[in-house]
mmCIF file of C-alpha atoms in Angstrom:
data_model
loop_
_atom_site.group_PDB
_atom_site.id
_atom_site.type_symbol
_atom_site.label_atom_id
_atom_site.label_comp_id
_atom_site.label_asym_id
_atom_site.label_seq_id
_atom_site.Cartn_x
_atom_site.Cartn_y
_atom_site.Cartn_z
ATOM 1 C CA MET A 1 101.513 112.052 154.783
ATOM 2 C CA SER A 2 101.259 114.436 151.897
ATOM 3 C CA ALA A 3 98.035 116.319 151.203
ATOM 4 C CA ASN A 4 98.529 115.951 147.444
ATOM 5 C CA LEU A 5 95.379 114.319 146.018
ATOM 6 C CA THR A 6 96.979 113.340 142.720
ATOM 7 C CA PRO A 7 99.118 110.225 142.970
ATOM 8 C CA VAL A 8 102.529 110.492 141.368
ATOM 9 C CA PRO A 9 103.563 106.919 140.567
ATOM 10 C CA ALA A 10 107.193 106.127 140.999
ATOM 11 C CA PRO A 11 108.994 105.444 137.692
ATOM 12 C CA ALA A 12 109.695 101.930 138.865
ATOM 13 C CA ALA A 13 105.975 101.347 139.375
ATOM 14 C CA VAL A 14 105.206 102.293 135.771
ATOM 15 C CA ALA A 15 108.028 100.138 134.498
ATOM 16 C CA ALA A 16 106.905 97.206 136.619
ATOM 17 C CA VAL A 17 103.485 97.152 134.979
ATOM 18 C CA ASN A 18 104.853 97.183 131.454
ATOM 19 C CA ALA A 19 107.897 95.000 131.945
ATOM 20 C CA PRO A 20 107.713 91.214 132.065
ATOM 21 C CA ALA A 21 108.104 89.710 135.509
ATOM 22 C CA ALA A 22 111.721 88.798 136.067
ATOM 23 C CA ASP A 23 114.228 88.634 138.845
ATOM 24 C CA ALA A 24 115.706 92.039 139.577
ATOM 25 C CA VAL A 25 119.173 92.779 138.294
ATOM 26 C CA GLY A 26 121.778 91.977 140.916
ATOM 27 C CA VAL A 27 119.545 89.580 142.870
ATOM 28 C CA ALA A 28 121.157 86.175 143.370
ATOM 29 C CA PRO A 29 119.256 83.433 141.475
ATOM 30 C CA TRP A 30 118.771 81.359 144.648
ATOM 31 C CA ARG A 31 117.145 84.194 146.568
ATOM 32 C CA THR A 32 113.688 84.091 144.972
ATOM 33 C CA PRO A 33 113.131 80.322 145.430
ATOM 34 C CA LEU A 34 114.371 80.629 149.014
ATOM 35 C CA GLU A 35 112.036 83.526 149.790
ATOM 36 C CA LEU A 36 109.098 81.714 148.170
ATOM 37 C CA THR A 37 109.797 78.665 150.341
ATOM 38 C CA VAL A 38 110.191 80.731 153.514
ATOM 39 C CA LEU A 39 106.943 82.586 152.759
ATOM 40 C CA GLY A 40 105.126 79.305 152.153
ATOM 41 C CA ALA A 41 106.433 77.930 155.454
ATOM 42 C CA ILE A 42 105.437 81.063 157.389
ATOM 43 C CA TRP A 43 101.948 81.243 155.917
ATOM 44 C CA GLY A 44 101.516 77.504 156.375
ATOM 45 C CA GLY A 45 102.010 78.168 160.074
ATOM 46 C CA SER A 46 99.372 80.896 160.058
ATOM 47 C CA PHE A 47 96.599 78.301 159.775
ATOM 48 C CA LEU A 48 97.888 76.561 162.896
ATOM 49 C CA PHE A 49 97.943 79.832 164.841
ATOM 50 C CA MET A 50 94.440 80.727 163.648
ATOM 51 C CA ARG A 51 93.169 77.291 164.636
ATOM 52 C CA VAL A 52 94.555 77.752 168.162
ATOM 53 C CA ALA A 53 93.418 81.367 168.693
ATOM 54 C CA ALA A 54 90.148 81.664 166.750
ATOM 55 C CA ALA A 55 87.928 80.055 169.382
ATOM 56 C CA ASP A 56 89.111 82.433 172.120
ATOM 57 C CA PHE A 57 89.229 85.645 170.085
ATOM 58 C CA GLY A 58 86.540 85.140 167.479
ATOM 59 C CA PRO A 59 87.279 85.799 163.775
ATOM 60 C CA LEU A 60 87.177 89.617 163.583
ATOM 61 C CA PRO A 61 88.980 90.406 166.863
ATOM 62 C CA LEU A 62 91.689 87.914 165.869
ATOM 63 C CA VAL A 63 92.107 89.551 162.470
ATOM 64 C CA GLU A 64 92.271 92.974 164.138
ATOM 65 C CA ALA A 65 95.036 91.754 166.446
ATOM 66 C CA ARG A 66 96.850 90.253 163.462
ATOM 67 C CA LEU A 67 96.680 93.427 161.382
ATOM 68 C CA ALA A 68 97.525 95.787 164.247
ATOM 69 C CA LEU A 69 100.520 93.772 165.445
ATOM 70 C CA GLY A 70 101.844 93.326 161.910
ATOM 71 C CA GLY A 71 101.483 97.034 161.169
ATOM 72 C CA LEU A 72 103.129 97.996 164.464
ATOM 73 C CA VAL A 73 106.203 95.910 163.655
ATOM 74 C CA LEU A 74 106.586 97.615 160.271
ATOM 75 C CA LEU A 75 105.921 101.222 161.331
ATOM 76 C CA PRO A 76 109.625 102.237 161.085
ATOM 77 C CA TRP A 77 109.579 101.375 157.346
ATOM 78 C CA LEU A 78 106.426 103.415 156.828
ATOM 79 C CA TRP A 79 107.842 106.381 158.736
ATOM 80 C CA ALA A 80 111.027 106.350 156.662
ATOM 81 C CA ALA A 81 109.037 106.470 153.390
ATOM 82 C CA ARG A 82 106.180 108.721 154.579
ATOM 83 C CA ALA A 83 106.978 111.450 152.039
ATOM 84 C CA GLN A 84 106.024 109.112 149.174
ATOM 85 C CA PHE A 85 102.544 108.414 150.548
ATOM 86 C CA SER A 86 99.929 110.859 149.265
ATOM 87 C CA VAL A 87 96.267 110.798 150.324
ATOM 88 C CA ALA A 88 95.355 109.128 147.037
ATOM 89 C CA LEU A 89 97.965 106.428 147.570
ATOM 90 C CA TRP A 90 96.666 105.785 151.090
ATOM 91 C CA LEU A 91 93.128 105.374 149.728
ATOM 92 C CA ARG A 92 94.389 102.999 147.040
ATOM 93 C CA ILE A 93 96.275 100.949 149.620
ATOM 94 C CA ALA A 94 93.224 100.827 151.906
ATOM 95 C CA GLY A 95 91.049 99.493 149.084
ATOM 96 C CA ILE A 96 93.587 96.839 148.104
ATOM 97 C CA ALA A 97 94.154 95.903 151.756
ATOM 98 C CA THR A 98 90.434 95.252 152.177
ATOM 99 C CA ILE A 99 90.485 92.812 149.249
ATOM 100 C CA ASN A 100 93.913 91.316 149.922
ATOM 101 C CA SER A 101 93.985 91.187 153.726
ATOM 102 C CA VAL A 102 90.939 92.144 155.788
ATOM 103 C CA ILE A 103 88.259 89.976 154.147
ATOM 104 C CA PRO A 104 90.471 86.933 153.380
ATOM 105 C CA PHE A 105 91.947 86.962 156.885
ATOM 106 C CA ALA A 106 88.424 87.077 158.349
ATOM 107 C CA LEU A 107 87.264 84.205 156.128
ATOM 108 C CA TYR A 108 90.214 82.020 157.116
ATOM 109 C CA ALA A 109 89.778 82.855 160.806
ATOM 110 C CA TRP A 110 86.088 81.956 160.554
ATOM 111 C CA ALA A 111 87.001 78.687 158.813
ATOM 112 C CA ALA A 112 89.617 77.911 161.467
ATOM 113 C CA GLU A 113 86.860 77.710 164.098
ATOM 114 C CA ARG A 114 85.041 75.065 162.078
ATOM 115 C CA ALA A 115 87.615 72.790 160.430
ATOM 116 C CA PRO A 116 91.163 71.473 160.883
ATOM 117 C CA ALA A 117 94.022 73.828 159.990
ATOM 118 C CA GLY A 118 94.891 71.794 156.884
ATOM 119 C CA ILE A 119 91.541 72.603 155.222
ATOM 120 C CA GLY A 120 92.302 76.321 155.016
ATOM 121 C CA ALA A 121 95.853 75.641 153.861
ATOM 122 C CA ILE A 122 94.653 73.341 151.069
ATOM 123 C CA SER A 123 91.970 75.723 149.786
ATOM 124 C CA ASN A 124 94.560 78.513 149.868
ATOM 125 C CA ALA A 125 96.451 76.727 147.074
ATOM 126 C CA MET A 126 93.672 77.854 144.709
ATOM 127 C CA THR A 127 95.296 81.310 144.831
ATOM 128 C CA VAL A 128 97.681 80.292 142.031
ATOM 129 C CA MET A 129 94.920 79.544 139.566
ATOM 130 C CA PHE A 130 92.758 82.481 140.581
ATOM 131 C CA THR A 131 95.728 84.811 140.093
ATOM 132 C CA ALA A 132 96.282 83.476 136.576
ATOM 133 C CA LEU A 133 92.567 83.653 135.757
ATOM 134 C CA ILE A 134 92.198 87.271 136.926
ATOM 135 C CA ALA A 135 95.344 88.260 135.012
ATOM 136 C CA PHE A 136 93.879 86.637 131.882
ATOM 137 C CA LEU A 137 90.349 88.071 132.176
ATOM 138 C CA PHE A 138 91.195 91.639 133.168
ATOM 139 C CA TYR A 139 94.800 92.284 132.182
ATOM 140 C CA GLY A 140 95.211 90.297 128.970
ATOM 141 C CA GLU A 141 97.899 87.970 130.263
ATOM 142 C CA ARG A 142 98.102 84.637 128.479
ATOM 143 C CA ILE A 143 96.763 81.564 130.217
ATOM 144 C CA GLY A 144 98.116 78.377 128.680
ATOM 145 C CA PRO A 145 96.311 75.022 128.380
ATOM 146 C CA TRP A 146 98.162 73.564 131.358
ATOM 147 C CA ARG A 147 97.103 76.436 133.595
ATOM 148 C CA LEU A 148 93.518 76.012 132.391
ATOM 149 C CA ILE A 149 93.635 72.297 133.167
ATOM 150 C CA GLY A 150 95.117 73.114 136.558
ATOM 151 C CA LEU A 151 92.332 75.617 137.259
ATOM 152 C CA VAL A 152 89.644 73.024 136.509
ATOM 153 C CA ALA A 153 91.504 70.376 138.522
ATOM 154 C CA GLY A 154 91.801 72.790 141.434
ATOM 155 C CA PHE A 155 88.058 73.451 141.450
ATOM 156 C CA VAL A 156 87.376 69.719 141.332
ATOM 157 C CA GLY A 157 89.827 69.101 144.174
ATOM 158 C CA VAL A 158 88.248 71.738 146.415
ATOM 159 C CA ALA A 159 84.767 70.410 145.547
ATOM 160 C CA ILE A 160 85.842 66.917 146.609
ATOM 161 C CA LEU A 161 87.415 68.323 149.761
ATOM 162 C CA ALA A 162 84.277 70.298 150.578
ATOM 163 C CA SER A 163 81.982 67.329 150.023
ATOM 164 C CA GLY A 164 83.880 65.068 152.427
ATOM 165 C CA ARG A 165 84.012 64.785 156.160
ATOM 166 C CA THR A 166 87.079 65.250 158.341
ATOM 167 C CA ALA A 167 87.262 64.158 161.979
ATOM 168 C CA GLY A 168 83.519 63.418 161.845
ATOM 169 C CA ALA A 169 82.512 66.914 160.750
ATOM 170 C CA SER A 170 81.511 68.361 157.396
ATOM 171 C CA VAL A 171 84.124 70.820 156.178
ATOM 172 C CA TRP A 172 82.357 72.315 153.166
ATOM 173 C CA PRO A 173 81.578 75.708 154.799
ATOM 174 C CA ALA A 174 85.250 76.117 155.758
ATOM 175 C CA ALA A 175 86.406 74.974 152.311
ATOM 176 C CA LEU A 176 84.018 77.438 150.644
ATOM 177 C CA ALA A 177 85.258 80.275 152.873
ATOM 178 C CA GLY A 178 88.869 79.357 152.087
ATOM 179 C CA THR A 179 88.198 79.215 148.347
ATOM 180 C CA THR A 180 86.527 82.645 148.444
ATOM 181 C CA ALA A 181 89.541 83.995 150.310
ATOM 182 C CA ALA A 182 91.841 82.464 147.672
ATOM 183 C CA LEU A 183 89.838 84.251 144.954
ATOM 184 C CA LEU A 184 90.291 87.550 146.779
ATOM 185 C CA TYR A 185 94.018 86.835 147.113
ATOM 186 C CA GLY A 186 94.151 86.269 143.342
ATOM 187 C CA ILE A 187 92.508 89.639 142.750
ATOM 188 C CA GLY A 188 94.705 91.316 145.353
ATOM 189 C CA LEU A 189 97.952 89.943 143.914
ATOM 190 C CA ASN A 190 97.157 91.453 140.530
ATOM 191 C CA LEU A 191 96.200 94.787 142.087
ATOM 192 C CA VAL A 192 99.386 94.894 144.153
ATOM 193 C CA ARG A 193 101.505 94.161 141.075
ATOM 194 C CA ARG A 194 99.924 96.911 138.999
ATOM 195 C CA HIS A 195 99.252 99.636 141.541
ATOM 196 C CA LEU A 196 101.751 99.313 144.394
ATOM 197 C CA SER A 197 105.012 98.224 142.768
ATOM 198 C CA GLY A 198 107.861 100.718 142.883
ATOM 199 C CA TYR A 199 107.292 101.770 146.467
ATOM 200 C CA PRO A 200 109.357 100.369 149.386
ATOM 201 C CA ALA A 201 108.001 96.903 150.207
ATOM 202 C CA GLY A 202 108.168 97.362 153.980
ATOM 203 C CA ALA A 203 106.392 100.731 153.824
ATOM 204 C CA VAL A 204 103.618 99.427 151.535
ATOM 205 C CA ALA A 205 103.134 96.380 153.751
ATOM 206 C CA ALA A 206 102.914 98.595 156.834
ATOM 207 C CA ALA A 207 100.435 100.960 155.169
ATOM 208 C CA ALA A 208 98.255 98.040 154.070
ATOM 209 C CA LEU A 209 98.196 96.540 157.556
ATOM 210 C CA VAL A 210 97.574 99.867 159.299
ATOM 211 C CA SER A 211 94.767 100.708 156.843
ATOM 212 C CA GLY A 212 93.149 97.328 157.328
ATOM 213 C CA SER A 213 93.420 97.610 161.099
ATOM 214 C CA VAL A 214 91.770 101.047 161.128
ATOM 215 C CA LEU A 215 88.937 99.884 158.856
ATOM 216 C CA LEU A 216 88.198 96.798 160.938
ATOM 217 C CA ALA A 217 88.672 98.377 164.388
ATOM 218 C CA PRO A 218 85.028 99.430 165.075
ATOM 219 C CA LEU A 219 83.647 95.929 164.423
ATOM 220 C CA ALA A 220 86.518 94.225 166.243
ATOM 221 C CA ILE A 221 86.080 96.405 169.334
ATOM 222 C CA TYR A 222 82.330 95.739 169.362
ATOM 223 C CA LEU A 223 82.900 91.967 169.094
ATOM 224 C CA TRP A 224 85.931 91.783 171.389
ATOM 225 C CA PRO A 225 85.474 88.820 173.784
ATOM 226 C CA HIS A 226 84.510 89.552 177.385
ATOM 227 C CA HIS A 227 86.083 86.384 178.760
ATOM 228 C CA ALA A 228 89.751 85.966 179.627
ATOM 229 C CA ILE A 229 91.865 84.871 176.648
ATOM 230 C CA ALA A 230 94.222 81.958 177.265
ATOM 231 C CA ALA A 231 97.967 82.549 177.139
ATOM 232 C CA GLY A 232 98.335 80.066 174.277
ATOM 233 C CA SER A 233 95.809 81.988 172.210
ATOM 234 C CA TRP A 234 97.605 85.265 172.894
ATOM 235 C CA MET A 235 100.919 83.718 171.861
ATOM 236 C CA SER A 236 99.339 82.386 168.662
ATOM 237 C CA ALA A 237 97.840 85.808 167.898
ATOM 238 C CA ILE A 238 101.196 87.525 168.476
ATOM 239 C CA LEU A 239 103.017 85.087 166.188
ATOM 240 C CA LEU A 240 100.225 85.439 163.642
ATOM 241 C CA GLY A 241 100.647 89.220 163.636
ATOM 242 C CA VAL A 242 104.408 89.650 163.990
ATOM 243 C CA LEU A 243 105.672 86.678 161.969
ATOM 244 C CA CYS A 244 102.877 85.585 159.632
ATOM 245 C CA THR A 245 101.710 89.111 158.804
ATOM 246 C CA GLY A 246 104.321 91.797 159.467
ATOM 247 C CA THR A 247 107.431 89.841 158.464
ATOM 248 C CA ALA A 248 105.686 87.811 155.751
ATOM 249 C CA PHE A 249 104.130 90.844 154.068
ATOM 250 C CA VAL A 250 107.524 92.456 153.508
ATOM 251 C CA ILE A 251 108.703 89.316 151.700
ATOM 252 C CA TYR A 252 105.386 89.108 149.837
ATOM 253 C CA TYR A 253 105.363 92.677 148.472
ATOM 254 C CA ARG A 254 109.046 92.438 147.532
ATOM 255 C CA LEU A 255 108.435 89.225 145.581
ATOM 256 C CA VAL A 256 105.394 90.631 143.756
ATOM 257 C CA ALA A 257 107.410 93.661 142.663
ATOM 258 C CA ARG A 258 110.396 91.530 141.630
ATOM 259 C CA VAL A 259 108.901 88.498 139.890
ATOM 260 C CA GLY A 260 105.221 89.327 139.363
ATOM 261 C CA ALA A 261 101.900 88.122 140.730
ATOM 262 C CA PRO A 262 101.616 84.712 138.990
ATOM 263 C CA ARG A 263 105.064 83.537 140.063
ATOM 264 C CA THR A 264 104.665 84.832 143.612
ATOM 265 C CA SER A 265 101.348 83.002 143.910
ATOM 266 C CA THR A 266 103.074 79.665 143.257
ATOM 267 C CA MET A 267 104.299 79.646 146.860
ATOM 268 C CA THR A 268 100.693 78.878 147.869
ATOM 269 C CA TYR A 269 101.334 75.341 146.600
ATOM 270 C CA LEU A 270 103.747 75.012 149.537
ATOM 271 C CA ILE A 271 101.264 76.291 152.118
ATOM 272 C CA PRO A 272 99.203 73.050 152.355
ATOM 273 C CA LEU A 273 102.404 71.045 152.829
ATOM 274 C CA PHE A 274 103.677 73.261 155.636
ATOM 275 C CA GLY A 275 100.185 73.758 157.059
ATOM 276 C CA VAL A 276 99.671 70.019 157.449
ATOM 277 C CA ILE A 277 103.225 69.526 158.781
ATOM 278 C CA TRP A 278 102.890 72.254 161.432
ATOM 279 C CA ALA A 279 99.410 71.051 162.416
ATOM 280 C CA TRP A 280 100.669 67.494 162.824
ATOM 281 C CA LEU A 281 103.794 68.523 164.744
ATOM 282 C CA PHE A 282 102.116 70.877 167.193
ATOM 283 C CA LEU A 283 98.527 69.612 167.407
ATOM 284 C CA VAL A 284 98.075 66.000 166.373
ATOM 285 C CA SER A 285 101.387 64.580 167.615
ATOM 286 C CA ARG A 286 100.865 66.142 171.066
ATOM 287 C CA SER A 287 97.295 64.956 171.503
ATOM 288 C CA PRO A 288 96.787 62.385 174.275
#
């Protein structure tokens, strides 16, 4: 890590902010839709894994395991690009990671203890509209009438979801936590697009996860459960960290740099679909 306190943005990062979001030259046209679908499927599964592991770990220890395992998987990418990471860039990444990873992950893990996995996945779909709204309010990007209608409809949908009852329990606290996390994702997507594009996606993802893990470690260690953690919960935590965080974040940062924050956020529309499918396949269908 360089001791240089003045960040020197890569030329590609400057160009990415000023250029319209578009598929990179030389990238096959089918690749972006495929990666968006794969990312939606992976993150849809994250709500299942959180639902299984949250009760044993508790929200913050589970998030710590998720961040640490994801960062560990991606360390080779970070090591290869270490010369590009100044102190200032590390601080910038740590701040964005707090908004885009640490707090939202904790909110979803907290919600997973209190509501079915599908509730978090559905509220996560609000990320699309929050991303567009933040881009409009703070970065001057146009928000068309259809997006505005969608934003209002999304709020109404989450309000209806939060006011109802699922499996005999009120889900509004979990829905509110998920909606807050979606707002933070919307902010984080715009920050990633404007401040972290142009750097290697795997290295940026690793730095974000490592930073988040270090920041959360004191609280997670203090709250680490004293009881034995079931093997199923450990397996869910490992998959949550390695697959849903480490692997997914590489795809995520690459998509944001290639096609922009608003288009990348559209994959959150797929998350409820996959979240409900995975929950039904592995939880509901196997219940006695």
